[in-house]
Short mmCIF file of C-alpha atoms in Angstrom, two decimals:
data_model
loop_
_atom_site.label_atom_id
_atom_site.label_comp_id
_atom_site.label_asym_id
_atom_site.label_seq_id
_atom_site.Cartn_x
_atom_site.Cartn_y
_atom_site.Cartn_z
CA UNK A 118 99.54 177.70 198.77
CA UNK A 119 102.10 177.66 196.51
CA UNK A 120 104.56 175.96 198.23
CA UNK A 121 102.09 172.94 198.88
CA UNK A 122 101.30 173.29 195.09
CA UNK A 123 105.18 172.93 194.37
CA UNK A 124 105.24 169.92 197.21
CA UNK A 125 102.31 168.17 195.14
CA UNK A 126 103.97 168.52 191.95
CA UNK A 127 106.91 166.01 193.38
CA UNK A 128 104.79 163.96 195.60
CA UNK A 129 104.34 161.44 192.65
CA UNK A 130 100.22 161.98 193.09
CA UNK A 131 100.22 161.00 196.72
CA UNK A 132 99.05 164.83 197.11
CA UNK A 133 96.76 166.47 195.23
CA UNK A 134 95.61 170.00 195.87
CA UNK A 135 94.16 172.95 193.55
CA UNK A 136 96.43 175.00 191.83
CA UNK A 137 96.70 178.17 193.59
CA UNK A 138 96.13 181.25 190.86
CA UNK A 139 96.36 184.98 192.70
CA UNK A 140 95.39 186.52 196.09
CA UNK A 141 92.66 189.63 195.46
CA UNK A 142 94.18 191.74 198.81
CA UNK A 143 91.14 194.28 198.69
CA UNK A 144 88.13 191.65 199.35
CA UNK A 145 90.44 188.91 200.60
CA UNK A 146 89.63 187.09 197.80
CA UNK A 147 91.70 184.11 197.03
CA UNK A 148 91.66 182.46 193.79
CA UNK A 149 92.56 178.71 192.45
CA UNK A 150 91.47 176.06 190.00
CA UNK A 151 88.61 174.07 190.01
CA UNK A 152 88.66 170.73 191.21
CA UNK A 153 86.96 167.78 189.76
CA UNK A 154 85.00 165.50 192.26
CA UNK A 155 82.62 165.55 194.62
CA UNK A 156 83.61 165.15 198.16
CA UNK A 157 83.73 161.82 200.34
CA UNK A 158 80.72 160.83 202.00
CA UNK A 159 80.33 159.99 205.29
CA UNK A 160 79.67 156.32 204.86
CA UNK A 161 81.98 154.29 205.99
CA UNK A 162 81.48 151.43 204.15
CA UNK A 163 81.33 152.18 200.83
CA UNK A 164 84.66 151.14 198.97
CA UNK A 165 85.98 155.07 198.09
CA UNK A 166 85.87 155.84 201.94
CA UNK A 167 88.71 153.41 202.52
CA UNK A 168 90.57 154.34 199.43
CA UNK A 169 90.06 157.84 200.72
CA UNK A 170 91.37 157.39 204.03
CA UNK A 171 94.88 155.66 202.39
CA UNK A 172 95.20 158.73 200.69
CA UNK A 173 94.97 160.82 203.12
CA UNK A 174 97.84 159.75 204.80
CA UNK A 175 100.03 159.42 201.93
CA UNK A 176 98.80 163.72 201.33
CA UNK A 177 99.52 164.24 205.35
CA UNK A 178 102.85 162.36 204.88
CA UNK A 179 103.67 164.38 201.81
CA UNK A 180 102.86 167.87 203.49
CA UNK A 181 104.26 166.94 207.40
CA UNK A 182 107.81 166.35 204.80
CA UNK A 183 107.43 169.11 203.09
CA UNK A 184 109.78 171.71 204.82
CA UNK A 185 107.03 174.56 203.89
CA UNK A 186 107.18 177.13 206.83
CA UNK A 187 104.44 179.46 208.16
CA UNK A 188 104.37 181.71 211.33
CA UNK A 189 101.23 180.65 212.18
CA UNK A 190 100.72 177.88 215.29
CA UNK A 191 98.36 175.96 216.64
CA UNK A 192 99.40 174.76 219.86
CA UNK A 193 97.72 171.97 222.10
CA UNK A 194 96.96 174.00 224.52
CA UNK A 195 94.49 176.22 222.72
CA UNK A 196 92.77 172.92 221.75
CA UNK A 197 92.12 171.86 225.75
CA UNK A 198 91.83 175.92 226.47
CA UNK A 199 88.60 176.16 223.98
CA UNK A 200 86.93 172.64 226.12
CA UNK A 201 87.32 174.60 228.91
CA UNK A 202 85.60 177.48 227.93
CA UNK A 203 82.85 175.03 227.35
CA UNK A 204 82.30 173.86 230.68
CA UNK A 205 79.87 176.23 231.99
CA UNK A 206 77.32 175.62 228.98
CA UNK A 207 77.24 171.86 229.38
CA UNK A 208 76.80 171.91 233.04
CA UNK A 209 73.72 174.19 232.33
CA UNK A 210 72.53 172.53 228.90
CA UNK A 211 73.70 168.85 229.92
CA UNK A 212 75.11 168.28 233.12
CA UNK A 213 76.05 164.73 232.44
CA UNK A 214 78.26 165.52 229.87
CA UNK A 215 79.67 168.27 231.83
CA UNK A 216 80.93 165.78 234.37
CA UNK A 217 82.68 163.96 231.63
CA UNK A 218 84.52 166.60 230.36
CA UNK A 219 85.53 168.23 233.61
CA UNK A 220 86.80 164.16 234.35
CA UNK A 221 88.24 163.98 230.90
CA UNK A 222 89.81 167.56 230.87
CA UNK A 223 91.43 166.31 234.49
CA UNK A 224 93.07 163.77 232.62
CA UNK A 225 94.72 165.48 229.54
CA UNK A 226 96.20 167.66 232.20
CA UNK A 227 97.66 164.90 234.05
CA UNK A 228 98.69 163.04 231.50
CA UNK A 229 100.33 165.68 229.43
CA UNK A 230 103.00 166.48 232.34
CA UNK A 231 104.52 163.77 231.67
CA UNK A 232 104.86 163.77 227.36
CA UNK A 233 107.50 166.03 225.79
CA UNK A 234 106.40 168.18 223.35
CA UNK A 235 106.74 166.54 219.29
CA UNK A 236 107.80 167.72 216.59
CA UNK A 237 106.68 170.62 214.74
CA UNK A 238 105.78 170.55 211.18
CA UNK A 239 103.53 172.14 208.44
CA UNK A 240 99.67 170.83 208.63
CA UNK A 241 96.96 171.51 207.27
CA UNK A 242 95.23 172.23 210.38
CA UNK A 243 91.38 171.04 209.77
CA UNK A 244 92.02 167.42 208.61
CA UNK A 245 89.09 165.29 207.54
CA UNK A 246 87.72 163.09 205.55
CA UNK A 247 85.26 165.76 203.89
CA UNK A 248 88.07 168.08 203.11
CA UNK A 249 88.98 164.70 200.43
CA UNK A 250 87.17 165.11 196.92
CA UNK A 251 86.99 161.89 194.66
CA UNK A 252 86.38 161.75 190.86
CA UNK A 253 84.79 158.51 189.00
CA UNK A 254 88.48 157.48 187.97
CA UNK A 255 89.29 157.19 191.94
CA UNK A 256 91.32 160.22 192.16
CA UNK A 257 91.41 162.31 195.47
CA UNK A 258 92.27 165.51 196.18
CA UNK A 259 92.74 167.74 199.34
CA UNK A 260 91.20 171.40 199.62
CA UNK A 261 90.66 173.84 202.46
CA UNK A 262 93.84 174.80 203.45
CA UNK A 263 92.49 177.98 205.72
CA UNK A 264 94.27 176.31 208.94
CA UNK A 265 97.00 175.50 207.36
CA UNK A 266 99.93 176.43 209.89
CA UNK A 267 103.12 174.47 212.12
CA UNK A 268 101.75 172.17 214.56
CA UNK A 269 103.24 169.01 216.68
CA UNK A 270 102.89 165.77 214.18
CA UNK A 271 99.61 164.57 216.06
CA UNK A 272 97.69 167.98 215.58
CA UNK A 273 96.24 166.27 211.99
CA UNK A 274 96.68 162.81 212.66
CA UNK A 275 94.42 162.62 215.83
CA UNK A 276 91.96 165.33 214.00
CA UNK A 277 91.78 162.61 211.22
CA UNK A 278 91.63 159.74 213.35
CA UNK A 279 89.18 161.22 215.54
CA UNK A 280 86.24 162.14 212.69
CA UNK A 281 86.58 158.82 211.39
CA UNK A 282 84.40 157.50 214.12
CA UNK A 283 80.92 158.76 213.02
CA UNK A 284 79.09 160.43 215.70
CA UNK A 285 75.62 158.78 215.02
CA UNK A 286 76.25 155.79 213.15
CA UNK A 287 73.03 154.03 211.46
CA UNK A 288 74.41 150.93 212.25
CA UNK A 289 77.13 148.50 213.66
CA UNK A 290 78.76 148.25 209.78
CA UNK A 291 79.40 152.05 210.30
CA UNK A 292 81.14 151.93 213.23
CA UNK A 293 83.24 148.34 212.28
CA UNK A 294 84.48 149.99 209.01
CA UNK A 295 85.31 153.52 211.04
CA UNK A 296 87.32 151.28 213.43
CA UNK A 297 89.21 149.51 210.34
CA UNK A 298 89.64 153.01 208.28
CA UNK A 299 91.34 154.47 211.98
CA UNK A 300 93.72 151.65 212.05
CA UNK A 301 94.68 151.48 208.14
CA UNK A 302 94.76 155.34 208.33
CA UNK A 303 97.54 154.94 211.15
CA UNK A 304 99.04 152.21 209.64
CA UNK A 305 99.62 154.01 206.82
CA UNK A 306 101.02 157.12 207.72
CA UNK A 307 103.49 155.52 210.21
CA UNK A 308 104.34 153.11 207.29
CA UNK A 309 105.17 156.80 205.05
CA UNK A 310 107.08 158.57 208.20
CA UNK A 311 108.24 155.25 211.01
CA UNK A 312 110.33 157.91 212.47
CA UNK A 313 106.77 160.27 213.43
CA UNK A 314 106.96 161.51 216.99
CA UNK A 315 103.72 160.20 218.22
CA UNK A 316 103.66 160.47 221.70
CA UNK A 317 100.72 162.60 222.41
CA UNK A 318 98.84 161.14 219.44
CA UNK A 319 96.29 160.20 222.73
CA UNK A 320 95.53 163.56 224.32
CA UNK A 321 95.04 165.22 220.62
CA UNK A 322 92.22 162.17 219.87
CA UNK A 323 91.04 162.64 223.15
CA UNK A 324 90.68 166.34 222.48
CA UNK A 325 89.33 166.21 219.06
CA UNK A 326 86.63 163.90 219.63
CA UNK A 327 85.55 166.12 223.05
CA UNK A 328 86.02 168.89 220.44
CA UNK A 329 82.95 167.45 218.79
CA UNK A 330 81.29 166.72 221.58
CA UNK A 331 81.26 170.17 221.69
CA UNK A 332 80.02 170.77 218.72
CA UNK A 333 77.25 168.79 218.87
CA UNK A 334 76.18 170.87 222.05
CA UNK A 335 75.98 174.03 219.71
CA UNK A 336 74.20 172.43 216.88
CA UNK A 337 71.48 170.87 218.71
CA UNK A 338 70.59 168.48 216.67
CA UNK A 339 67.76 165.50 217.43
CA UNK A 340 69.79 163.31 219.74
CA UNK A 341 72.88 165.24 220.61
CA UNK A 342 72.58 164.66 224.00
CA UNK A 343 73.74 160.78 223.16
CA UNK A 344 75.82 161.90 220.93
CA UNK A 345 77.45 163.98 222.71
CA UNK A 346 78.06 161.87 226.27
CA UNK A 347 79.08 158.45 223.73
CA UNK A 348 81.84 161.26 221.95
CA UNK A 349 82.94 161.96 225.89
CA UNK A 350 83.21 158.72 226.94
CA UNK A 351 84.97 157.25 223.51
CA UNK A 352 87.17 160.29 224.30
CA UNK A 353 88.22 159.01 227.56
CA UNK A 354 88.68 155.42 226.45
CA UNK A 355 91.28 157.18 223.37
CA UNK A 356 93.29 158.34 226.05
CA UNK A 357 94.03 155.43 228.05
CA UNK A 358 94.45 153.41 225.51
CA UNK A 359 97.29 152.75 222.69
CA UNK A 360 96.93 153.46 218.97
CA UNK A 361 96.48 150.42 217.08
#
């Protein structure tokens, strides 16, 4: 946490993180300073989400550029390993969905033997829009760096691009502005780092958005079962199709 502190200090504001303060080793306690801000809603319409959005990719820029090093990984292949685990409770909880992600699953396999591996940089490792707090003077900053480890470039650019797309939306607005925030998100970032090796940007969106899918099985919540096969199906669509 320090290093990303030092990073922030010379990112010119495009990242923004709490100032790390000590490290209690006998509860595990880790200590920092507050934050103003209250964190980003999940309304996509509403003028801070956008604003939000562009600065998270200038803070993912920042920190993917950073140099920082960590022996922690999180490789793709735990990501597809933990939908596969799933399997069995869908087919007994939802079977519909289950055929979707045994077809989907089918694909990321296929389709990944033929992508070389990317890059690997220092992420943040659970990259979304709540993890953004915003003050009244339109300030963000990033928290929650718990993850934070080396992954291939896509690892938190799919994650982000992936929980844009609200899983229930109230309305078609919702989903129009998620599609716009996805693209200017993207635009962004490849605008910060045109060199970004991309390749499997596909199969991590893909995964993350079967990833909540998943999640939406455990919760239970009125209406998951939709939720849950629409996640599946936008999943599969992700991967056959190119980033905008």
């Amino acid at each position: 946490m320090t290093d990303v502190w030092n990073a922030a200090q010379e990112s010119n504001g495009r990242l923004v993180v709490p100032r790390p303060r000590g490290y209690h080793h006998p509860f595990g306690l880790f200590l920092q300073d507050a934050v103003s801000g209250t964190a980003l809603g999940s309304d996509r319409t509403k003028p801070e989400y956008l604003a939000g959005v562009l600065y998270a990719a200038d803070a993912l820029a920042e920190i993917h550029d950073s140099g920082i090093t960590t022996e922690k990984e999180l490789p793709l292949e735990g990501e597809v390993g933990r939908l596969n685990r799933t399997l069995d409770q869908f087919a007994i909880v939802h079977p519909k969905a289950f055929f979707l992600l045994r077809e989907l699953l089918d694909h990321l396999r296929d389709r990944l033997k033929g992508l070389r591996p990317e890059q690997q940089l220092p992420t943040h490792g659970d990259f979304k829009y709540d993890q953004l707090l915003h003050d009244d003077d339109g300030k963000f900053s990033l928290i929650d760096f718990d993850y934070f480890a080396m992954a291939e470039t896509s690892f938190d650019v799919a994650k982000f691009s992936a929980y844009v797309v609200p899983s229930m939306p109230l309305d078609w607005q919702q989903s129009v502005a998620a599609e716009s925030a996805r693209t200017a998100f993207l635009e962004r970032y490849r605008e910060r780092r045109p060199a970004a090796t991309l390749q499997r940007f596909p199969v991590y969106e893909a995964t993350n958005l079967a990833g909540r899918a998943m999640t939406m099985m455990w919760v239970q919540a009125p209406g998951w079962d939709k939720a849950a096969e629409t996640l599946l199906v936008m999943a599969m669509e992700r991967l056959n199709s190119r980033a905008p």
